[in-house]
XYZ file of C-alpha atoms in Angstrom:
582
model
C 6.824 15.630 5.243
C 4.000 13.098 5.502
C 4.424 9.403 6.386
C 1.491 7.433 4.912
C 0.483 3.859 5.515
C -3.322 3.812 5.243
C -3.733 2.676 1.641
C -0.946 2.704 -0.885
C -1.520 6.166 -2.374
C 1.425 8.124 -1.165
C 5.061 7.782 -2.331
C 7.873 6.662 -0.086
C 11.486 6.721 -1.300
C 13.976 4.114 -0.144
C 17.710 4.353 -0.905
C 20.791 3.014 0.822
C 23.794 5.312 1.348
C 26.618 5.238 3.883
C 26.060 6.612 7.383
C 28.399 9.441 8.335
C 28.766 11.786 11.312
C 27.148 15.249 11.597
C 28.265 18.352 13.308
C 26.148 19.544 16.282
C 25.856 22.955 14.613
C 24.006 21.392 11.663
C 21.173 20.138 13.861
C 17.931 22.190 13.871
C 17.490 23.918 17.256
C 14.239 22.131 18.093
C 16.113 18.837 18.157
C 19.235 19.736 20.149
C 19.791 18.114 23.488
C 17.332 15.257 22.851
C 18.188 11.664 23.463
C 17.759 9.227 20.615
C 14.424 7.949 21.910
C 13.198 11.485 22.655
C 14.057 12.507 19.087
C 12.216 9.565 17.583
C 9.197 10.323 19.731
C 9.200 13.995 18.653
C 9.501 13.018 15.031
C 6.521 10.628 15.388
C 4.419 13.310 17.087
C 5.189 15.837 14.402
C 4.531 13.636 11.406
C 1.445 11.825 12.658
C -0.267 15.107 13.234
C 0.395 16.446 9.735
C -3.208 15.884 8.551
C -6.475 14.602 10.009
C -6.702 11.371 8.018
C -3.218 10.299 9.074
C -3.900 11.124 12.708
C -7.336 9.449 12.845
C -6.144 6.252 11.177
C -2.971 6.071 13.280
C -4.111 6.853 16.790
C -7.348 6.388 18.664
C -6.094 8.396 21.616
C -3.540 10.994 20.461
C -3.447 12.487 23.977
C -1.752 9.331 25.245
C 1.133 10.047 22.820
C 1.505 13.674 23.902
C -0.313 14.933 20.768
C -2.731 17.828 20.656
C -5.006 17.564 17.631
C -4.784 20.239 14.915
C -7.599 21.942 13.068
C -9.188 19.432 10.703
C -7.239 19.379 7.438
C -6.398 17.121 4.494
C -2.868 18.623 4.509
C -1.178 20.224 1.530
C -0.356 19.089 -1.942
C 1.757 21.329 -4.122
C 5.229 21.509 -5.586
C 6.180 23.830 -2.720
C 4.924 21.455 -0.052
C 6.788 18.547 -1.656
C 10.003 20.581 -1.623
C 9.383 21.375 2.031
C 8.907 17.629 2.693
C 12.345 17.003 1.123
C 13.934 19.741 3.215
C 12.385 18.269 6.341
C 13.787 14.897 5.447
C 17.256 16.401 5.164
C 16.927 17.915 8.617
C 15.725 14.639 10.106
C 18.744 12.906 8.576
C 21.142 15.453 10.128
C 19.768 14.724 13.558
C 19.937 10.960 13.048
C 23.577 11.252 12.099
C 24.367 12.962 15.371
C 23.680 9.772 17.360
C 26.580 7.285 17.532
C 25.218 4.128 15.861
C 27.327 1.714 17.994
C 25.889 3.210 21.233
C 22.335 2.165 20.236
C 20.617 -1.050 21.264
C 19.786 -3.549 18.520
C 16.143 -2.471 18.491
C 17.212 1.175 18.189
C 19.637 0.243 15.427
C 16.915 -1.529 13.456
C 14.677 1.615 13.701
C 17.657 3.712 12.751
C 18.426 1.609 9.667
C 14.837 1.610 8.500
C 14.224 5.296 9.184
C 17.510 6.556 7.851
C 17.172 4.851 4.475
C 13.469 5.800 4.352
C 14.320 9.467 4.838
C 17.345 9.473 2.564
C 15.314 8.749 -0.522
C 12.883 11.571 0.257
C 15.690 13.921 -0.908
C 15.141 13.342 -4.601
C 16.333 15.790 -7.250
C 14.082 18.858 -7.732
C 13.662 18.004 -11.405
C 11.567 14.958 -10.442
C 9.046 16.758 -8.180
C 6.453 17.214 -10.929
C 6.648 13.533 -11.802
C 4.712 12.804 -8.585
C 1.105 11.753 -9.270
C -1.611 11.595 -6.608
C -4.438 10.725 -9.053
C -4.681 7.303 -10.689
C -7.514 4.916 -11.655
C -7.212 2.398 -8.818
C -4.777 3.587 -6.082
C -5.352 7.330 -6.668
C -6.520 9.648 -3.895
C -9.855 10.351 -5.650
C -10.585 6.575 -5.739
C -9.645 5.778 -2.211
C -10.760 8.958 -0.326
C -14.468 7.970 -0.227
C -13.587 4.725 1.558
C -11.218 6.520 3.917
C -13.955 8.990 4.748
C -16.506 6.258 5.234
C -14.192 4.405 7.635
C -13.084 7.545 9.527
C -13.061 6.481 13.187
C -15.440 8.058 15.709
C -13.897 7.467 19.103
C -15.663 10.377 20.791
C -18.027 13.240 19.957
C -15.127 15.502 18.999
C -14.102 13.091 16.278
C -17.592 13.369 14.792
C -17.486 17.146 14.777
C -13.942 17.186 13.367
C -14.984 14.815 10.584
C -17.809 17.067 9.487
C -15.505 20.109 9.665
C -12.903 18.171 7.618
C -15.447 17.626 4.797
C -15.810 21.370 4.418
C -12.106 21.644 3.473
C -12.104 19.156 0.627
C -12.589 21.722 -2.131
C -9.469 23.617 -1.024
C -7.499 20.359 -1.100
C -8.738 19.374 -4.494
C -7.876 22.950 -5.709
C -4.250 22.354 -4.748
C -4.267 19.058 -6.632
C -5.772 20.736 -9.688
C -3.078 23.426 -9.692
C -0.433 20.794 -9.398
C -1.934 18.903 -12.361
C -2.112 22.102 -14.412
C 1.580 22.731 -13.726
C 2.375 19.168 -14.849
C 0.394 19.867 -18.019
C 2.367 23.036 -18.784
C 5.636 21.134 -18.300
C 4.512 18.268 -20.631
C 4.186 15.803 -17.742
C 0.444 15.294 -17.567
C -1.216 11.873 -17.606
C -2.492 10.156 -20.711
C -5.994 10.892 -21.916
C -6.921 7.242 -21.397
C -5.961 7.406 -17.756
C -7.637 10.853 -17.420
C -10.888 9.516 -18.885
C -10.901 6.657 -16.362
C -10.462 9.098 -13.462
C -13.167 11.422 -14.699
C -15.608 8.523 -15.249
C -14.906 7.318 -11.777
C -15.491 10.765 -10.190
C -18.680 11.139 -12.285
C -20.062 7.829 -11.070
C -19.382 8.708 -7.437
C -20.755 12.271 -7.600
C -23.970 11.270 -9.367
C -25.279 9.713 -6.210
C -26.748 12.617 -4.266
C -29.310 12.181 -1.491
C -28.595 8.455 -1.259
C -24.803 8.819 -1.324
C -23.215 6.086 0.731
C -21.186 8.674 2.726
C -24.585 9.767 4.098
C -25.924 6.279 4.643
C -22.790 4.885 6.328
C -22.456 7.997 8.519
C -26.057 7.563 9.707
C -25.411 3.894 10.551
C -22.296 4.835 12.518
C -24.234 7.503 14.473
C -27.044 5.123 15.256
C -24.555 2.664 16.810
C -22.526 5.350 18.590
C -23.116 5.234 22.343
C -23.591 8.364 24.424
C -25.478 10.606 21.971
C -28.960 11.899 22.735
C -31.561 11.591 20.011
C -31.321 15.319 19.364
C -27.492 15.208 19.069
C -27.661 12.232 16.704
C -30.169 13.956 14.463
C -28.131 17.161 14.454
C -24.976 15.330 13.404
C -26.827 13.472 10.620
C -28.203 16.723 9.259
C -24.781 18.419 9.369
C -23.087 15.538 7.650
C -25.752 15.321 4.901
C -25.300 19.086 4.283
C -21.492 18.700 4.170
C -21.665 15.840 1.695
C -24.109 17.654 -0.605
C -22.529 21.091 -0.355
C -18.818 20.239 -0.091
C -17.833 16.657 -1.024
C -19.924 16.111 -4.120
C -19.291 19.630 -5.511
C -15.576 19.069 -4.892
C -15.652 15.951 -7.074
C -17.695 17.824 -9.704
C -15.077 20.583 -9.554
C -12.331 17.994 -10.052
C -14.207 16.652 -13.101
C -14.579 20.095 -14.609
C -11.028 21.237 -14.066
C -9.397 17.945 -15.217
C -11.593 17.948 -18.330
C -9.939 21.202 -19.427
C -6.618 19.347 -19.498
C -7.745 16.704 -22.018
C -5.493 16.580 -25.007
C -2.617 18.428 -23.274
C -0.518 15.311 -22.614
C 2.786 15.061 -24.445
C 3.076 11.381 -23.766
C 0.495 8.588 -24.144
C 3.169 6.012 -23.396
C 5.201 4.903 -20.389
C 7.452 7.005 -18.163
C 10.573 6.271 -20.190
C 9.215 8.519 -22.963
C 9.478 11.557 -20.669
C 12.791 13.533 -20.329
C 13.686 12.176 -16.873
C 11.101 9.438 -16.837
C 13.548 6.557 -16.680
C 15.260 8.054 -13.610
C 11.925 8.627 -11.957
C 10.815 5.072 -12.670
C 13.989 3.768 -11.009
C 12.981 5.791 -7.936
C 9.452 4.335 -8.081
C 10.818 0.772 -8.245
C 12.749 1.316 -5.007
C 9.710 2.976 -3.426
C 7.249 0.312 -4.289
C 9.447 -2.764 -3.829
C 11.840 -1.922 -1.019
C 14.480 -3.794 -2.960
C 17.969 -2.543 -3.749
C 18.069 -4.572 -7.016
C 18.420 -2.519 -10.191
C 15.601 -2.587 -12.747
C 17.737 -4.821 -14.995
C 18.442 -7.228 -12.159
C 14.753 -7.482 -11.413
C 14.071 -7.981 -15.096
C 16.446 -10.958 -15.219
C 14.922 -12.410 -12.020
C 11.432 -12.191 -13.551
C 12.575 -14.087 -16.674
C 14.183 -16.834 -14.621
C 11.082 -17.151 -12.437
C 8.666 -17.369 -15.417
C 10.806 -20.038 -16.997
C 10.960 -22.024 -13.779
C 7.201 -21.840 -13.290
C 6.472 -22.987 -16.822
C 8.834 -25.948 -16.403
C 7.117 -26.887 -13.145
C 3.664 -26.808 -14.773
C 4.906 -28.885 -17.726
C 6.347 -31.496 -15.380
C 3.035 -31.765 -13.447
C 1.133 -32.083 -16.709
C 3.454 -34.869 -17.851
C 2.915 -36.761 -14.583
C -0.852 -36.121 -14.250
C -2.854 -36.594 -17.427
C -6.042 -35.344 -15.751
C -4.609 -31.964 -14.705
C -6.229 -30.061 -17.606
C -9.658 -31.385 -16.629
C -9.004 -30.443 -12.964
C -8.132 -26.883 -13.936
C -11.404 -26.516 -15.827
C -13.669 -27.943 -13.140
C -12.312 -27.160 -9.655
C -14.230 -25.366 -6.936
C -13.070 -24.178 -3.520
C -14.824 -25.927 -0.638
C -15.282 -22.587 1.129
C -16.647 -19.463 -0.569
C -18.107 -17.460 2.321
C -15.618 -14.778 3.465
C -16.544 -15.049 7.191
C -16.255 -18.839 7.116
C -12.924 -18.613 5.317
C -11.577 -16.193 7.912
C -12.612 -18.472 10.761
C -11.050 -21.528 9.063
C -7.769 -19.866 8.217
C -7.225 -18.605 11.774
C -7.006 -22.221 12.878
C -5.359 -23.605 9.750
C -2.310 -21.362 9.835
C -1.422 -21.947 13.465
C 1.172 -24.622 12.707
C 3.466 -22.340 10.670
C 2.708 -18.877 12.040
C 3.144 -17.468 15.595
C -0.054 -17.038 17.657
C -2.139 -13.900 17.483
C -4.385 -12.492 20.176
C -8.103 -12.620 19.229
C -9.258 -9.587 17.247
C -12.470 -8.556 15.577
C -12.783 -8.262 11.815
C -15.844 -6.942 9.890
C -16.314 -8.086 6.289
C -17.776 -5.161 4.308
C -18.645 -4.698 0.686
C -17.477 -1.974 -1.652
C -20.311 0.523 -2.462
C -21.769 -0.102 -5.914
C -20.667 3.343 -7.102
C -17.021 2.416 -6.522
C -17.033 -1.229 -7.604
C -15.578 -0.639 -11.119
C -12.634 1.320 -9.759
C -11.388 -0.392 -6.639
C -9.454 -3.655 -6.081
C -11.188 -7.016 -5.674
C -10.560 -6.680 -1.933
C -8.631 -4.536 0.485
C -7.766 -4.220 4.161
C -7.744 -0.956 6.069
C -4.958 -0.592 8.585
C -6.419 0.153 12.101
C -5.042 2.619 14.629
C -1.939 1.289 16.339
C -3.535 1.806 19.764
C -6.846 0.266 18.722
C -5.849 -2.656 16.538
C -8.518 -5.028 17.746
C -11.109 -3.631 15.313
C -10.349 -4.473 11.682
C -12.196 -4.193 8.341
C -11.794 -6.039 5.065
C -13.666 -4.786 2.022
C -14.866 -7.227 -0.671
C -15.654 -5.955 -4.177
C -18.866 -7.635 -5.256
C -18.585 -6.442 -8.816
C -19.496 -8.923 -11.531
C -15.942 -8.586 -12.908
C -14.687 -10.565 -9.885
C -15.598 -14.162 -9.160
C -16.383 -14.529 -5.462
C -16.244 -18.305 -5.851
C -12.458 -17.889 -5.961
C -12.217 -15.623 -2.936
C -10.500 -18.183 -0.628
C -6.967 -17.058 -1.418
C -8.030 -13.376 -1.536
C -9.273 -13.574 2.053
C -5.970 -15.190 2.992
C -4.177 -12.236 1.334
C -6.218 -9.598 3.131
C -6.911 -11.485 6.378
C -5.144 -14.525 7.828
C -2.233 -14.785 7.517
C -2.051 -11.739 5.300
C -2.442 -8.019 5.890
C -4.726 -8.191 8.944
C -2.561 -10.817 10.639
C 0.715 -9.116 9.826
C -0.393 -5.657 11.027
C -2.029 -6.851 14.207
C 0.878 -9.192 15.054
C 3.389 -6.382 14.648
C 1.264 -3.943 16.753
C 1.022 -6.591 19.463
C 4.810 -6.461 19.779
C 4.505 -2.832 20.821
C 7.057 -1.446 18.417
C 8.371 2.090 18.396
C 5.406 4.071 17.080
C 7.525 5.642 14.324
C 7.746 2.228 12.677
C 3.936 2.065 12.363
C 3.727 5.145 10.162
C 6.376 4.142 7.625
C 4.774 2.538 4.653
C 6.579 -0.272 2.749
C 4.467 -1.625 -0.065
C 7.007 -4.246 -1.082
C 7.088 -5.791 2.412
C 3.315 -5.521 2.950
C 2.199 -6.803 -0.429
C 5.141 -9.196 -0.687
C 4.094 -10.809 2.576
C 0.413 -10.931 1.618
C 1.282 -12.484 -1.741
C 3.615 -14.988 -0.126
C 0.908 -16.157 2.328
C -1.726 -16.120 -0.390
C 0.351 -18.683 -2.263
C 0.796 -20.595 1.006
C -2.976 -20.667 1.448
C -3.537 -22.695 -1.716
C -2.208 -25.685 0.189
C -4.851 -25.139 2.858
C -7.730 -24.843 0.411
C -8.604 -28.549 0.176
C -7.858 -28.707 -3.557
C -6.017 -31.568 -5.268
C -2.304 -31.489 -4.625
C -1.180 -31.345 -8.311
C -3.894 -28.745 -9.064
C -2.633 -26.668 -6.175
C 0.925 -26.709 -7.520
C -0.278 -25.659 -10.961
C -2.301 -22.831 -9.524
C 0.636 -21.610 -7.428
C 3.048 -21.664 -10.336
C 0.482 -20.069 -12.614
C -0.071 -17.204 -10.158
C 3.653 -16.557 -9.731
C 4.200 -16.596 -13.510
C 1.217 -14.281 -14.109
C 2.502 -11.745 -11.591
C 5.914 -11.884 -13.189
C 4.425 -11.362 -16.663
C 2.606 -8.232 -15.460
C 5.831 -6.997 -13.730
C 7.721 -7.606 -16.971
C 5.160 -5.563 -18.919
C 5.425 -2.777 -16.297
C 9.193 -2.620 -16.786
C 8.805 -2.985 -20.548
C 6.398 -0.037 -20.766
C 7.958 2.298 -18.289
C 11.665 1.474 -18.537
C 12.203 0.102 -22.042
C 9.520 2.127 -23.746
C 7.167 -0.554 -25.098
C 4.097 0.646 -26.914
C 0.745 -1.216 -27.175
C 1.988 -3.320 -30.131
C 5.142 -4.451 -28.349
C 3.141 -5.245 -25.206
C 0.707 -7.341 -27.207
C 3.583 -9.158 -28.929
C 5.256 -10.064 -25.569
C 2.084 -11.318 -23.868
C 0.970 -13.210 -26.936
C 4.106 -15.339 -26.729
C 2.678 -16.713 -23.478
C -0.759 -17.469 -24.954
C -2.549 -14.300 -23.925
C -4.486 -13.358 -27.068
C -7.724 -11.691 -25.971
C -7.283 -8.146 -27.259
C -9.756 -6.656 -24.723
C -7.837 -8.178 -21.837
C -4.512 -7.165 -23.287
C -5.673 -3.572 -23.754
C -6.996 -3.564 -20.180
C -3.599 -4.748 -18.833
C -1.772 -2.173 -20.910
C -4.007 0.758 -19.773
C -3.821 -0.351 -16.132
C -0.033 -0.333 -16.160
C 0.137 2.999 -17.973
C -2.020 4.555 -15.287
C -0.397 2.831 -12.245
C 3.395 2.504 -12.774
C 5.062 -0.054 -10.492
C 1.810 -1.185 -8.876
C 2.367 -4.831 -9.866
C 6.027 -4.736 -8.842
C 5.306 -4.326 -5.140
C 3.398 -7.621 -5.188
C 5.733 -9.498 -7.502
C 9.189 -8.283 -6.383
C 8.003 -8.205 -2.739
C 7.122 -11.920 -2.974
C 10.341 -12.810 -4.850
C 12.473 -10.979 -2.270
C 10.797 -12.882 0.562
C 11.150 -16.164 -1.356
C 14.900 -15.459 -1.760
C 15.315 -14.706 1.959
C 13.550 -18.003 2.778
C 15.738 -19.901 0.362
C 18.849 -18.348 1.847
C 17.753 -19.386 5.394
C 16.848 -22.909 4.270
C 20.229 -23.462 2.611
C 22.141 -22.129 5.573
C 20.195 -24.077 8.224
C 19.351 -27.312 6.457
C 17.398 -29.505 8.839
C 17.532 -26.819 11.516
C 15.271 -24.581 9.323
C 11.806 -24.284 10.917
C 9.190 -22.411 8.905
C 7.442 -21.074 11.978
C 10.658 -19.520 13.283
C 11.410 -17.945 9.892
C 7.943 -16.412 9.728
C 8.376 -15.115 13.256
C 11.662 -13.434 12.302
C 10.050 -11.672 9.292
C 7.007 -10.551 11.327
C 9.051 -9.432 14.340
C 11.244 -7.243 12.120
C 8.142 -5.516 10.818
C 7.673 -3.526 7.617
C 10.999 -2.366 6.242
C 13.331 -2.553 3.244
C 14.393 -6.025 2.125
C 18.078 -5.166 2.347
C 17.500 -4.339 6.012
C 15.772 -7.686 6.452
C 18.701 -9.420 4.819
C 21.197 -7.702 7.122
C 19.452 -8.975 10.258
C 18.669 -12.351 8.706
C 22.426 -13.194 8.877
C 22.405 -12.706 12.598
C 19.166 -14.719 12.986
C 20.652 -17.585 10.981
C 23.694 -17.591 13.243
C 21.440 -17.738 16.292
C 19.454 -20.651 14.873
C 22.669 -22.547 14.174
């Protein structure tokens, strides 16, 4: 079973069930006679070493964690390996149940709660295995792998050699993915042709760049700056990498194009998941995975309606009080538009409401031109937990994104968003197992929450700021509503148009783009929207309970100290925190 947290590609299931005891005879032999902490350590060692990308992005010095590196590999991806992951999760749960919960410290109990529920939802019904999808237009493996390879960390010479060897295995890994997709096709579960065409176009654009491929250029830059290599060693590494890119990586993408092209027209469903036999059930799993919320889809749907209504009323009230608001919306500009300057400014500006952070380095990089059309406006790459001082934020310079509005995006990715949250948590030296559990709802919910907070630091007019905040919340909720409409209630393109047009969205090209994006990336918007709404509800709960004793800085510290987890786990420990504040 693989725990992934690098970029949100891999699926994590979250489900609450009751905790019961387990017989010693049910425990796998390799875990008998281990203390709770020893077991958690062993689990971390086993999972972090499941593939080279996970290991490299998680640890700079595996040897310090008792880990001996494996042969370079991308891991496995097949129906069989997914079943084995589920079986491993069941075994991990058996071991967890053998430890008396009441005998654990509070920190151990928090890890137990997070891990237990994380593992429990790995054990999904076998009928849903083929509903898994590793390829998608924006968050799919084929889209994000080039960036992951470009940012592969070289801590020593062995890392460089392992990286080049890893590239030689990419065709085998893609072959497993192709076989999985072919099986999905035979079972009538293959992706829509629209989504397929986007993926093929993306792979084609990337693979067209040969001798000047950015995986060659970036590698050469990294080798030139790597200390301790002789000129001959550096040149040899550069030649080996170029050969690997041209003979393994690009042909693997061309192979993926060829094989996926043979599956065009084999889809049985051009609509949302609910049109598939068990699609609605699978979507409910995805909602829990992506959001970390224990709310049902219908409960989330009602929350979205209420939030949209509230935001619209807030905007109307501001418009009634400020006759110039429409002009302000049309003409505003952010005082800061340079990403580096924004980062520097925000580090100081957020200090009043967020706990201090040790100084770290952050490099602003730009998405390679061949990937601009397929990646997000910006993204942050999680650093190794034992080398969190070096951070990278990628900015997409595509013409489709307006860099004049990048202020809040940098807040989302940098301070006090992803960079800040990840580094802060690592500086608390949590149990390493917590650092390889991915919770998209918490991560993107926090980043969205602080992105909205950053509007008030932007230097814009106060009324304009409130309109922009409410407009962003309402927009996120509209997209989440459409996601649920398409994948849970079965909306087609016409029904999606009709819903969005009631809110004044009438540009057919934009509407089609939204529809296709949601078809190809189920639940992607929900982790941002529901994650933010869950955090907002926790904040509201604390404010009501504490009244004048509520201090925003202390609330933020509680959320950050708890670290990435399910929102129902946060809520459980929030009650104790409130009592302590009182």
